mmCIF file of C-alpha atoms in Angstrom:
data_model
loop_
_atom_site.group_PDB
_atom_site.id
_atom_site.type_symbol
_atom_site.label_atom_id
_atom_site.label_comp_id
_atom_site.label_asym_id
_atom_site.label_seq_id
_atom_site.Cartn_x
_atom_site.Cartn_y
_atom_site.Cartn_z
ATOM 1 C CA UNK Q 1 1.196 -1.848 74.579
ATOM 2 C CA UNK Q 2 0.429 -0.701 71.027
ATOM 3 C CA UNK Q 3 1.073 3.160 70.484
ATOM 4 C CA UNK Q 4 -1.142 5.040 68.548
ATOM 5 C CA UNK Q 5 1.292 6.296 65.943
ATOM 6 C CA UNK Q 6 1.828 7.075 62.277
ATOM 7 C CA UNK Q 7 4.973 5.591 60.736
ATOM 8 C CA UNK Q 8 7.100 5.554 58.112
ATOM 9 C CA UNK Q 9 8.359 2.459 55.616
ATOM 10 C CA UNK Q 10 11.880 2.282 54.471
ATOM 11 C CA UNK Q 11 11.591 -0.470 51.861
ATOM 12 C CA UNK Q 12 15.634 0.037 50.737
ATOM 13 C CA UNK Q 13 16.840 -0.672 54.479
ATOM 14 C CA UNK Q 14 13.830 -3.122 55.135
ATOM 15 C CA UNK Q 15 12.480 -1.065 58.792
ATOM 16 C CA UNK Q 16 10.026 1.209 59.745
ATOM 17 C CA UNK Q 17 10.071 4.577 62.200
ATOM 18 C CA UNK Q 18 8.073 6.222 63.914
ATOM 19 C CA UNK Q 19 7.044 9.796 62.235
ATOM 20 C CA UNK Q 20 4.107 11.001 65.184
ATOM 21 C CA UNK Q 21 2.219 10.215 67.700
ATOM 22 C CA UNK Q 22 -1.891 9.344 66.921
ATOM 23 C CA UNK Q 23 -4.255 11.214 69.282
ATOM 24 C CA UNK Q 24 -7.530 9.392 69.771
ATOM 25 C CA UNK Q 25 -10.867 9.489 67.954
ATOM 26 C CA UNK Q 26 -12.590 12.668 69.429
ATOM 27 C CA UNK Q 27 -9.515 14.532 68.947
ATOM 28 C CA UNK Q 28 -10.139 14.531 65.424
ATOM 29 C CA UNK Q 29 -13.458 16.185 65.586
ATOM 30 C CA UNK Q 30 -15.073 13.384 63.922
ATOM 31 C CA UNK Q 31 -19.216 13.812 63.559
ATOM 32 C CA UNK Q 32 -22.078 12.685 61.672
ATOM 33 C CA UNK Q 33 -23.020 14.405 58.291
ATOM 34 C CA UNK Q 34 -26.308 15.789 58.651
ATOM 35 C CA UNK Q 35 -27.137 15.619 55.287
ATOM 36 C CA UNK Q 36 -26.909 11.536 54.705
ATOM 37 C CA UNK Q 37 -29.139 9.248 55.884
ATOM 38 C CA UNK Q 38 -28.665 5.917 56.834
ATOM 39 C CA UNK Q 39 -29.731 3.662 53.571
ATOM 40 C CA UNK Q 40 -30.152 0.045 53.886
ATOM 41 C CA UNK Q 41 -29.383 -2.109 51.107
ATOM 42 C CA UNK Q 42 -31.847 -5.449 50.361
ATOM 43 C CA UNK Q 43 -29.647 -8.814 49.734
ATOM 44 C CA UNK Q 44 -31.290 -9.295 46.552
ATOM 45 C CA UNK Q 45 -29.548 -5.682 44.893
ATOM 46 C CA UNK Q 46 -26.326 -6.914 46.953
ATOM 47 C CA UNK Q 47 -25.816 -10.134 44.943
ATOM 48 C CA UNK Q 48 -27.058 -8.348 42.019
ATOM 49 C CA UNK Q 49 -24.622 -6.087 42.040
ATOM 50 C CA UNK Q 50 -21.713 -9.057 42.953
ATOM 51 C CA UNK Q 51 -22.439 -10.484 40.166
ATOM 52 C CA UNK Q 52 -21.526 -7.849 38.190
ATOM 53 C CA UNK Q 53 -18.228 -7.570 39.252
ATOM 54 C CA UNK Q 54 -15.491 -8.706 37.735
ATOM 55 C CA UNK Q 55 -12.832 -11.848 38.648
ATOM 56 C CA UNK Q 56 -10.714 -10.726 41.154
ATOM 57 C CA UNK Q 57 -7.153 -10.658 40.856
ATOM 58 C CA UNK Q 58 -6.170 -13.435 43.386
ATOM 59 C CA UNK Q 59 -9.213 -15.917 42.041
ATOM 60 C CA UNK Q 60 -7.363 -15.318 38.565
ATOM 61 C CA UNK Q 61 -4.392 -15.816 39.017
ATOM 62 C CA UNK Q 62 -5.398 -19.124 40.975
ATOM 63 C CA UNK Q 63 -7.450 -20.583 37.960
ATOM 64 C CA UNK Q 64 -4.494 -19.573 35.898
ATOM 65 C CA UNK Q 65 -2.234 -21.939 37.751
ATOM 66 C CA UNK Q 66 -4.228 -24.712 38.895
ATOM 67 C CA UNK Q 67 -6.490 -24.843 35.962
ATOM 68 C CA UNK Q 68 -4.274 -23.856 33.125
ATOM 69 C CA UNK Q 69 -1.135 -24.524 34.483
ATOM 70 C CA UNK Q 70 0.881 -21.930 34.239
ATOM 71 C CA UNK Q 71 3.740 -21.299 36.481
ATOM 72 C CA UNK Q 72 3.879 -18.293 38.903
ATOM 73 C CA UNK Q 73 5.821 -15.910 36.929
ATOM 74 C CA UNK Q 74 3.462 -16.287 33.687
ATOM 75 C CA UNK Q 75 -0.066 -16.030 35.722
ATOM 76 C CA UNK Q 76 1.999 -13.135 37.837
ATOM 77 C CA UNK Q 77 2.652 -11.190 34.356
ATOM 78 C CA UNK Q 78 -0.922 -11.531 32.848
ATOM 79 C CA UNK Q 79 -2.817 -11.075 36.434
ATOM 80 C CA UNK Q 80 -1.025 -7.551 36.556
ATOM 81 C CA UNK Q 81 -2.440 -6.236 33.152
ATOM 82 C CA UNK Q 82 -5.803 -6.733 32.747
ATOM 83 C CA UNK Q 83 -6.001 -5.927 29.084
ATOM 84 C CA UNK Q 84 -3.608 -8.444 28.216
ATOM 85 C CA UNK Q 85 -5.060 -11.049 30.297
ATOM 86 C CA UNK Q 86 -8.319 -10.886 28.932
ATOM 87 C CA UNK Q 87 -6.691 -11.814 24.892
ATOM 88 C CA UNK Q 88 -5.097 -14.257 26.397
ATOM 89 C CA UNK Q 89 -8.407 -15.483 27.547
ATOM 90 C CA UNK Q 90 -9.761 -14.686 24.352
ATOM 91 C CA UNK Q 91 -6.710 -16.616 22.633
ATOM 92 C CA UNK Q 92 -7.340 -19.513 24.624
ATOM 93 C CA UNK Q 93 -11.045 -20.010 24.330
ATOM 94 C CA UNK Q 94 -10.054 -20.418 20.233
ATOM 95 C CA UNK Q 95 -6.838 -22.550 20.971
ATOM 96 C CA UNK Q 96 -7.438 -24.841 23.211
ATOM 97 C CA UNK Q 97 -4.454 -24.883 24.437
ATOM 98 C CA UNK Q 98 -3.090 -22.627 27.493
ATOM 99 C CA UNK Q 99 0.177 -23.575 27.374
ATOM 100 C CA UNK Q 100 0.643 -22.683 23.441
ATOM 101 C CA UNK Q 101 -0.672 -19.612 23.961
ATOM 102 C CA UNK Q 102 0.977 -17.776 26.677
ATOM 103 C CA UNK Q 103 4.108 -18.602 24.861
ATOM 104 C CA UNK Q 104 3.749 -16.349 22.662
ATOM 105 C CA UNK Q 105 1.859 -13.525 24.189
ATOM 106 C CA UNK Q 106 4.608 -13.461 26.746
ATOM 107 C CA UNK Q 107 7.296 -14.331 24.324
ATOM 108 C CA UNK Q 108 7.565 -13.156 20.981
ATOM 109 C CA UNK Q 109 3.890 -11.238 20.419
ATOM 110 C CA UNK Q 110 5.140 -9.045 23.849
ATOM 111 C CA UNK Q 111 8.870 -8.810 22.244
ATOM 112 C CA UNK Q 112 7.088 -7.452 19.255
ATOM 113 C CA UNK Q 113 5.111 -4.787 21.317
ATOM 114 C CA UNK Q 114 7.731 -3.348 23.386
ATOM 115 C CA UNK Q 115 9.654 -2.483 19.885
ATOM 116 C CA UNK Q 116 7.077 -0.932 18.391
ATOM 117 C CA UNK Q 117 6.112 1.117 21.551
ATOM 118 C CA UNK Q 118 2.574 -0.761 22.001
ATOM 119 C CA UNK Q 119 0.284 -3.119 23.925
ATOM 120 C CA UNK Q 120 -0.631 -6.795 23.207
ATOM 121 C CA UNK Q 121 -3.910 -6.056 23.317
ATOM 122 C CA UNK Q 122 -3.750 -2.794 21.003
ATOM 123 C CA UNK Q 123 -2.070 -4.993 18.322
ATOM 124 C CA UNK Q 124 -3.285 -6.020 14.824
ATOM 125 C CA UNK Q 125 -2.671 -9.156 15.922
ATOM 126 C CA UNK Q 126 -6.353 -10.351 17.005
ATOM 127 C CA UNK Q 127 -6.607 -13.315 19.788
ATOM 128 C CA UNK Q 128 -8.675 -15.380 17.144
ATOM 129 C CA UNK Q 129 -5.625 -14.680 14.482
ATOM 130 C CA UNK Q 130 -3.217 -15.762 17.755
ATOM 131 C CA UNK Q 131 -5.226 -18.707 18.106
ATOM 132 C CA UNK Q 132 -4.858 -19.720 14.329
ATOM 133 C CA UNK Q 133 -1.040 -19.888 14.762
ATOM 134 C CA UNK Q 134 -1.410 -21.677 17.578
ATOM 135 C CA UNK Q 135 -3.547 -24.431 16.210
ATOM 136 C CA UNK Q 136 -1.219 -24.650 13.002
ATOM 137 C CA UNK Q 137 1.760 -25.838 15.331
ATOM 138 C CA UNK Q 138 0.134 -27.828 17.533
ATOM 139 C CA UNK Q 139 -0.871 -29.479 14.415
ATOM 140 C CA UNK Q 140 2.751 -29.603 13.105
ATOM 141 C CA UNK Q 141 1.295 -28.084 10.135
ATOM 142 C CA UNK Q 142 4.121 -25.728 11.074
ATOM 143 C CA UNK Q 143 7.444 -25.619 13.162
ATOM 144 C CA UNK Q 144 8.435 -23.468 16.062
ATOM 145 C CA UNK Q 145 10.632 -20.979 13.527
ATOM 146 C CA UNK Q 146 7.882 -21.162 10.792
ATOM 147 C CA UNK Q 147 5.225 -19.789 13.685
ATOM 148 C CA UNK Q 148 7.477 -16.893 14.473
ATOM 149 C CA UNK Q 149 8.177 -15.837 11.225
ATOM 150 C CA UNK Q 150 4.315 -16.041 10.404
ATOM 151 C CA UNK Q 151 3.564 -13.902 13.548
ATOM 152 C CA UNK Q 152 6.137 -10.925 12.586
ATOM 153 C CA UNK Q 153 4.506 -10.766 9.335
ATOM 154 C CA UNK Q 154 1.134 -10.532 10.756
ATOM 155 C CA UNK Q 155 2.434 -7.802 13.326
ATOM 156 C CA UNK Q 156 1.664 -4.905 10.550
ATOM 157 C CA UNK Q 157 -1.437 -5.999 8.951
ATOM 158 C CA UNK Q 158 -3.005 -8.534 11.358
ATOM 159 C CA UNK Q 159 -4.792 -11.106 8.921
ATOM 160 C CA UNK Q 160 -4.655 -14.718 8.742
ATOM 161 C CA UNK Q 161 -2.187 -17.066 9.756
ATOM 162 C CA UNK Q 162 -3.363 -20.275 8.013
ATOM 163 C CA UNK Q 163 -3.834 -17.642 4.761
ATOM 164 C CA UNK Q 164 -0.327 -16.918 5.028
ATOM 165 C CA UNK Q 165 0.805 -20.194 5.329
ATOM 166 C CA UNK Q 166 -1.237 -21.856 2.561
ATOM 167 C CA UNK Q 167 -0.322 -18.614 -0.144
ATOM 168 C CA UNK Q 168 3.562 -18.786 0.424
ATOM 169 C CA UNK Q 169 4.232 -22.488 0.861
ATOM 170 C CA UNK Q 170 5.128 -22.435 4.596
ATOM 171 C CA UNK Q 171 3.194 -26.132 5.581
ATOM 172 C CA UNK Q 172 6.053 -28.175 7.522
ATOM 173 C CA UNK Q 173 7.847 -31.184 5.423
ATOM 174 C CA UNK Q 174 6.967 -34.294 7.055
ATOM 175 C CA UNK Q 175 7.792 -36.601 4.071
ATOM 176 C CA UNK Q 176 10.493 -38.738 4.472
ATOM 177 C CA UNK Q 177 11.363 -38.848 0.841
ATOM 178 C CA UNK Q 178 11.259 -34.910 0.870
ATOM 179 C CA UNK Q 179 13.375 -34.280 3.351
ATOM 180 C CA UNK Q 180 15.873 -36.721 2.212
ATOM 181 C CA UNK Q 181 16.201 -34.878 -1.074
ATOM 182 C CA UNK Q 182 16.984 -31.705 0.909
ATOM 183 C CA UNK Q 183 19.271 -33.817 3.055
ATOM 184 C CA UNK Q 184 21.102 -35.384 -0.358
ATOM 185 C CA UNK Q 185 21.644 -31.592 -1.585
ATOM 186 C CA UNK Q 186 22.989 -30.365 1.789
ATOM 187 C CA UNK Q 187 25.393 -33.653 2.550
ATOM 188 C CA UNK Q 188 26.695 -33.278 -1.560
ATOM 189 C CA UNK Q 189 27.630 -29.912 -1.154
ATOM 190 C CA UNK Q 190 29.314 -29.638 2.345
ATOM 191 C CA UNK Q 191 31.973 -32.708 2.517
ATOM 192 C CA UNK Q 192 33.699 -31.470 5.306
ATOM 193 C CA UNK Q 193 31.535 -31.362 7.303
ATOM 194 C CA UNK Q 194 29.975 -35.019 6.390
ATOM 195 C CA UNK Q 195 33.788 -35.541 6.608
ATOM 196 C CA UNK Q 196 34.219 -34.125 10.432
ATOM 197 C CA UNK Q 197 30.721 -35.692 11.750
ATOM 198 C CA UNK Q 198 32.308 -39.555 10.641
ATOM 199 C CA UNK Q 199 35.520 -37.756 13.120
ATOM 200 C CA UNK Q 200 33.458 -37.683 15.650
ATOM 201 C CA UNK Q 201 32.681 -34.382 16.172
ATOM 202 C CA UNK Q 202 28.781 -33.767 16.879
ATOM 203 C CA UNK Q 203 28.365 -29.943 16.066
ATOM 204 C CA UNK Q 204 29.003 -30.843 12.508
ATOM 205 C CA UNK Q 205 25.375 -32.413 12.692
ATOM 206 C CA UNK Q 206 23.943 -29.290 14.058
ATOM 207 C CA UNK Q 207 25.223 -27.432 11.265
ATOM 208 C CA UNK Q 208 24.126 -30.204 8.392
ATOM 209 C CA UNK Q 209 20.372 -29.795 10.278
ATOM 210 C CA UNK Q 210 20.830 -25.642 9.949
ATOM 211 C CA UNK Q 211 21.664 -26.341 6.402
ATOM 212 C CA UNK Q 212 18.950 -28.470 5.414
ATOM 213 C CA UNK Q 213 16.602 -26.273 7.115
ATOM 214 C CA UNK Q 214 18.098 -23.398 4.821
ATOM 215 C CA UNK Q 215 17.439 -25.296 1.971
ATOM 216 C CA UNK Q 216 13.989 -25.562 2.980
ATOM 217 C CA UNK Q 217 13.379 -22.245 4.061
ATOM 218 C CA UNK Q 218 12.466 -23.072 7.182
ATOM 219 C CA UNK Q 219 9.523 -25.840 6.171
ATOM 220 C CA UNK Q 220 11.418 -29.296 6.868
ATOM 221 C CA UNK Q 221 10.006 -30.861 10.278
ATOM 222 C CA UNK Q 222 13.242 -30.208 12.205
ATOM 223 C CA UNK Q 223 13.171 -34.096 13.980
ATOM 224 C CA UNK Q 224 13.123 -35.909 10.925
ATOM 225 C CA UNK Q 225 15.700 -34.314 9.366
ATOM 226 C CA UNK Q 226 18.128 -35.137 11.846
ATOM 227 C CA UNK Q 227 16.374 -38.354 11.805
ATOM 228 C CA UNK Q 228 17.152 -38.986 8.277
ATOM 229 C CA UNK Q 229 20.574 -37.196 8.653
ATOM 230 C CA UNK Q 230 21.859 -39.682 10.615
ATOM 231 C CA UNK Q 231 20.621 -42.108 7.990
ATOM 232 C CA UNK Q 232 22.555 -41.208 5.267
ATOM 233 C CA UNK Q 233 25.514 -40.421 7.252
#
């Protein structure tokens, strides 16, 4: 038998308890209010007004995850703020691309909000301008580090990413001839280490690629010049 009862959760320990007793309906006095009248609604204003309303949270965060892919914990963090779920809609409906996007509103453009005490979504950082960077790597226009840096600098301002890219010289080196003539400066100027990597010791490659990416501020596609690297060595 189920007793009529109010009780008490106790999420720490995991159990509930009782707190009272429930008496039943009439106890409570319960009557009509004399002053509303019973209204009934046609089913032409009812799916007028449905349509109105907005995704709910569980058909969301479904589409996020079988249509878009994301995994649990990503549809789980933009499902529970709205704001920030609709840039990333916003964001994606000018990338393409999902996947490229959620990156970095849940990586670096959120890492960027919480230090400066803000929202996503209150940022200079527009979902269109979001978009831009997005496109630019997917393009390999830019690298990974290139994007970041680009995104901190339009944290302040907001503006263009492809504006910022094309005025400072960011655009990735994908030229094989390029590259090598970063890679001939680098290997020239650190012979231990071109010395240690013939020893057989790998992590001197890893710091020959940091090196050439120095020289290039960043701008050398980060595959080839390990590819060529391993060339000349």
């Amino acid at each position: 038998r189920i007793i009529q009862e109010t009780r008490g959760g106790d999420k720490a320990a995991g159990v509930t308890h009782s707190m009272r007793s429930k008496e039943e309906a009439h106890d409570y006095r319960y009557f009509p209010d004399p002053d509303l009248v019973p209204m009934e609604i046609d089913a032409a204003t009812v799916e007028r007004l449905r349509a109105t309303l907005p995704e709910l949270p569980v058909t969301r965060f479904e589409r996020y995850v079988d249509e878009y892919k994301l995994n649990v914990a990503q549809a789980t963090q933009l499902v529970d703020n709205s704001a920030l779920a609709q840039y990333f809609e916003r964001a994606v409906k000018a990338a393409g691309n999902p996947a490229g996007v959620v990156n970095f509103v849940l990586g670096d453009l959120s890492r960027l909000a919480n230090e400066r005490g803000t929202e996503v979504a209150q940022s200079r950082v527009t979902p269109e301008a979001l978009a831009e960077l997005v496109r630019l790597t997917d393009a390999k226009t830019i690298n990974s580090k290139t994007a970041k840096d680009v995104l901190t600098r339009l944290w302040p301002d907001g503006g263009s990413a492809e504006a910022i890219v094309k005025a400072d010289g960011l655009a990735q080196v994908s030229d094989w001839g390029a590259v090598g003539g970063f890679v001939d400066g680098v290997l020239a100027a650190n012979a231990k280490s071109v010395g240690d990597f013939k020893a057989g010791k790998d992590n001197a490659l890893r710091y020959l690629v940091g090196q050439v990416m120095k020289a290039s501020r960043g701008t050398a596609n980060p595959a080839l010049v390990e590819a060529v690297l391993r060339e000349r060595l």
